XYZ file of C-alpha atoms in Angstrom:
304
model
C 128.429 -82.127 59.635
C 130.790 -79.245 58.893
C 130.311 -76.492 56.375
C 128.021 -73.477 56.190
C 124.322 -73.755 56.961
C 121.945 -71.322 55.313
C 119.080 -70.534 57.662
C 115.750 -69.160 56.513
C 116.269 -65.708 55.024
C 119.927 -66.205 54.083
C 120.352 -66.651 50.335
C 123.474 -67.865 48.546
C 123.739 -65.810 45.349
C 127.159 -66.992 44.246
C 129.918 -69.308 45.369
C 133.290 -69.860 43.639
C 133.522 -73.140 41.705
C 136.170 -74.315 44.155
C 133.717 -73.738 47.069
C 136.646 -72.135 48.880
C 135.916 -68.378 48.868
C 138.574 -65.823 49.761
C 136.042 -63.423 51.290
C 132.307 -62.839 51.710
C 130.027 -60.068 50.444
C 126.762 -59.755 52.375
C 123.787 -57.679 51.177
C 121.170 -56.357 53.620
C 118.030 -54.597 52.347
C 116.013 -51.885 54.063
C 112.384 -51.180 54.963
C 109.906 -53.179 52.824
C 112.906 -54.477 50.898
C 113.664 -57.898 49.438
C 116.917 -59.921 49.235
C 116.778 -59.847 45.424
C 114.474 -57.109 44.107
C 116.032 -54.366 46.271
C 119.093 -54.756 44.038
C 117.221 -54.926 40.692
C 116.736 -51.865 38.497
C 113.421 -52.339 36.713
C 113.977 -49.239 34.544
C 116.852 -50.427 32.376
C 117.168 -48.608 29.080
C 116.154 -50.312 25.886
C 119.050 -50.856 23.524
C 118.845 -49.044 20.217
C 116.901 -51.068 17.667
C 114.851 -53.017 20.188
C 111.187 -52.254 19.788
C 109.348 -55.196 21.321
C 110.485 -54.686 24.899
C 112.201 -58.051 25.172
C 115.519 -56.504 26.161
C 113.859 -54.395 28.849
C 112.130 -57.482 30.219
C 115.395 -59.388 30.258
C 117.376 -56.525 31.821
C 114.715 -56.043 34.482
C 115.642 -59.441 35.886
C 119.291 -58.463 36.392
C 120.172 -58.624 40.068
C 123.594 -56.997 40.176
C 124.933 -58.769 43.290
C 124.173 -62.103 41.620
C 124.807 -61.299 37.961
C 127.596 -58.695 37.902
C 129.697 -58.981 41.039
C 130.938 -62.556 40.379
C 132.697 -61.271 37.248
C 134.563 -58.637 39.255
C 135.081 -60.805 42.344
C 135.179 -64.442 41.178
C 136.715 -65.627 44.457
C 133.984 -64.141 46.670
C 130.967 -65.833 48.183
C 127.934 -63.548 47.831
C 125.005 -63.698 50.251
C 121.815 -61.682 50.602
C 119.779 -61.570 53.799
C 116.018 -61.156 53.942
C 113.983 -60.134 56.998
C 110.627 -58.518 57.737
C 110.741 -54.779 58.333
C 107.857 -52.354 57.807
C 107.131 -48.875 59.139
C 103.390 -49.441 59.476
C 101.520 -52.358 60.993
C 98.986 -51.960 58.198
C 101.496 -53.716 55.936
C 103.550 -55.904 58.275
C 105.680 -55.704 61.369
C 109.264 -55.269 62.522
C 111.230 -56.560 65.472
C 113.201 -54.055 67.559
C 116.519 -53.183 65.938
C 118.559 -54.975 68.582
C 116.575 -58.209 68.121
C 116.649 -57.947 64.340
C 120.421 -57.658 64.302
C 120.915 -60.390 66.904
C 118.909 -62.887 64.855
C 120.845 -61.927 61.727
C 124.163 -62.301 63.555
C 123.285 -65.854 64.596
C 122.179 -66.759 61.061
C 125.342 -65.338 59.496
C 127.573 -67.300 61.869
C 125.694 -70.469 60.900
C 126.695 -69.629 57.323
C 130.332 -69.245 58.465
C 130.376 -65.477 57.963
C 133.309 -64.377 60.111
C 135.596 -67.211 59.023
C 137.103 -64.958 56.334
C 137.107 -61.235 55.468
C 133.657 -59.783 54.813
C 132.194 -56.646 53.242
C 128.607 -55.614 53.998
C 126.491 -53.713 51.464
C 123.318 -52.239 52.928
C 120.408 -50.097 51.819
C 118.704 -47.646 54.180
C 117.528 -49.331 57.418
C 119.725 -52.316 56.529
C 122.754 -50.178 57.329
C 121.464 -49.642 60.864
C 120.989 -53.396 61.248
C 124.603 -53.965 60.133
C 125.905 -51.330 62.562
C 123.960 -52.844 65.452
C 125.089 -56.338 64.429
C 128.744 -55.283 64.508
C 128.204 -53.546 67.828
C 126.732 -56.726 69.267
C 129.445 -58.936 67.743
C 132.154 -56.605 69.017
C 130.530 -56.592 72.440
C 130.612 -60.372 72.805
C 133.733 -60.388 74.955
C 133.989 -60.809 78.734
C 136.063 -57.626 78.934
C 133.265 -55.631 77.297
C 130.360 -57.204 79.169
C 132.131 -57.389 82.531
C 131.318 -61.098 82.717
C 134.340 -62.320 84.655
C 132.571 -65.570 85.536
C 132.136 -66.768 81.943
C 132.897 -70.477 81.654
C 134.741 -72.162 78.785
C 131.596 -72.702 76.711
C 130.503 -69.073 77.143
C 133.974 -67.846 76.203
C 133.775 -69.959 73.042
C 130.416 -68.409 72.158
C 131.719 -64.891 72.806
C 134.660 -65.559 70.487
C 132.439 -67.128 67.839
C 130.330 -64.000 67.312
C 133.254 -61.602 67.730
C 134.729 -63.092 64.544
C 132.187 -61.189 62.440
C 133.389 -57.841 63.782
C 137.044 -58.846 63.537
C 136.714 -59.978 59.908
C 134.632 -57.046 58.637
C 136.754 -55.026 56.221
C 134.219 -52.602 54.823
C 130.610 -51.427 54.758
C 128.736 -49.696 51.938
C 125.783 -47.616 53.119
C 123.231 -46.664 50.443
C 121.123 -43.842 51.951
C 121.330 -45.111 55.500
C 119.695 -42.730 58.014
C 122.603 -42.690 60.479
C 120.902 -39.919 62.467
C 117.316 -40.959 61.819
C 114.805 -39.802 59.238
C 112.922 -36.520 59.339
C 110.472 -38.102 56.895
C 109.666 -40.755 59.503
C 109.182 -38.041 62.101
C 106.818 -36.287 59.687
C 104.610 -39.324 59.106
C 104.722 -40.112 62.837
C 102.992 -36.756 63.252
C 99.902 -38.197 61.566
C 99.225 -40.072 64.787
C 99.522 -43.726 65.668
C 95.866 -44.368 64.816
C 96.749 -43.543 61.192
C 100.279 -44.917 60.842
C 100.206 -47.730 63.442
C 103.983 -47.446 63.618
C 106.282 -50.410 64.169
C 109.509 -50.673 66.143
C 111.376 -49.797 62.951
C 109.551 -46.479 62.651
C 110.336 -45.668 66.269
C 114.017 -46.540 65.745
C 114.237 -44.129 62.795
C 113.168 -41.022 64.688
C 115.868 -38.297 64.643
C 115.696 -38.166 68.446
C 116.855 -41.796 68.770
C 119.697 -42.068 71.291
C 120.407 -45.585 70.016
C 121.236 -44.264 66.541
C 123.449 -41.544 67.995
C 125.360 -44.070 70.088
C 125.779 -46.444 67.138
C 127.071 -43.668 64.925
C 129.601 -42.454 67.456
C 130.649 -45.974 68.361
C 131.444 -47.580 65.009
C 134.709 -45.734 64.160
C 135.850 -46.154 67.776
C 134.994 -49.821 68.220
C 135.839 -50.857 64.649
C 138.691 -48.541 63.601
C 139.843 -50.987 60.924
C 136.542 -50.934 58.987
C 136.424 -48.896 55.763
C 133.088 -47.224 54.967
C 131.514 -45.723 51.862
C 128.267 -43.826 52.472
C 125.992 -42.634 49.689
C 123.406 -39.876 49.864
C 120.455 -39.270 47.542
C 120.225 -36.178 45.335
C 116.678 -36.782 44.110
C 113.372 -36.815 45.900
C 111.106 -39.864 46.055
C 107.597 -39.159 44.756
C 104.542 -40.921 46.161
C 102.137 -38.904 44.002
C 102.827 -36.333 41.259
C 102.550 -33.633 43.932
C 104.023 -35.382 46.970
C 107.792 -35.827 46.920
C 110.330 -36.101 49.732
C 114.022 -36.620 50.304
C 113.656 -39.697 52.486
C 117.147 -39.481 53.999
C 118.598 -35.974 54.052
C 122.318 -35.244 53.673
C 122.821 -34.610 57.381
C 121.666 -38.131 58.178
C 123.124 -39.971 55.163
C 126.584 -38.598 55.982
C 127.800 -40.251 59.195
C 130.528 -37.638 59.541
C 133.344 -40.086 60.252
C 136.823 -38.684 59.745
C 139.852 -40.278 58.120
C 140.963 -41.597 54.743
C 139.120 -44.914 55.179
C 135.726 -43.163 55.320
C 134.012 -41.466 52.382
C 130.651 -39.842 51.668
C 129.293 -39.194 48.179
C 125.946 -38.071 46.796
C 124.367 -39.946 43.897
C 121.880 -38.677 41.323
C 119.109 -41.011 42.409
C 116.165 -41.143 44.778
C 115.875 -43.338 47.850
C 114.541 -46.379 46.007
C 116.890 -46.175 43.031
C 120.091 -45.261 44.873
C 121.144 -48.925 45.091
C 119.938 -49.963 41.619
C 122.637 -49.266 38.981
C 121.689 -49.311 35.295
C 124.899 -50.982 34.177
C 128.432 -51.765 35.314
C 129.647 -48.275 34.355
C 127.091 -46.621 36.627
C 128.752 -44.885 39.635
C 126.296 -46.735 41.866
C 128.144 -49.900 40.876
C 131.651 -48.863 39.904
C 132.335 -46.865 43.053
C 131.351 -49.881 45.129
C 133.673 -52.183 43.175
C 136.578 -49.752 43.618
C 135.778 -49.376 47.305
C 135.746 -53.111 47.944
C 139.068 -53.608 46.191
C 140.611 -50.970 48.460
C 138.927 -52.181 51.646
C 140.017 -55.781 51.081
C 143.654 -54.734 50.733
C 144.641 -53.334 54.112
C 146.750 -50.223 54.037
C 145.282 -48.927 50.774
C 143.374 -45.664 50.762
C 140.017 -45.544 49.028
C 141.311 -43.845 45.901
C 137.816 -43.290 44.480
C 137.138 -39.594 44.992
């Protein structure tokens, strides 16, 4: 009976041969993302001398959480979570942020996330899901909810989910719109008859009080959690003449103070910001350095 259970949408990318991991690394994609392809760079450079494209085809299948991280963290279990999230109902749908994160929290506990230290790595909207998830997990205590009548079984459930928040050591945010997205506000201006916006689009509006509360609450409610936030230097082009910075600097930088929080800008657009070319790419190496620091309490980030 015992042991982790991997519900639909939770993918095991790597497990140590001993099946006794020291910590977990959990990847969460963003809008229209995928548990594997979000983390695949399909524009790898051809090596000198290769003319038939075979190397490019092979490199395009490299999923760095699955293929690179186990070499740097052989004692980690690596998971990636998939879920449906679209901005427009023309393409799909999205549950409200609070429901999305609650479902993910339940699935991660089934997989025993929270039984050992964990680092989350999230792209874009996925970072908001992680923040809401930790808020919910941290809130599952009678003291927080004011539920003084909780029975023994309810207290056990509260404690079970709170483990995720207690065990979280760090979060990497790739272009997460901590204060919403002006780009979303722009396309919302087209009118609902054109966009047919989902709950995710509504949650990303810069006027969202939920996002403001989440951003102010994380360093207060989880003061032990290290964070590394990345911004995007380059614009994302939808046509040769239509380019936008999807998440501007003001929103990508959560503004948290202290040596355990860092913000850096990367020379990449919104889609490519989480897709390193190789293991020497800052998009990868900075994350490796960050995780090593976050998993050793008392260490500063040492990556700037």
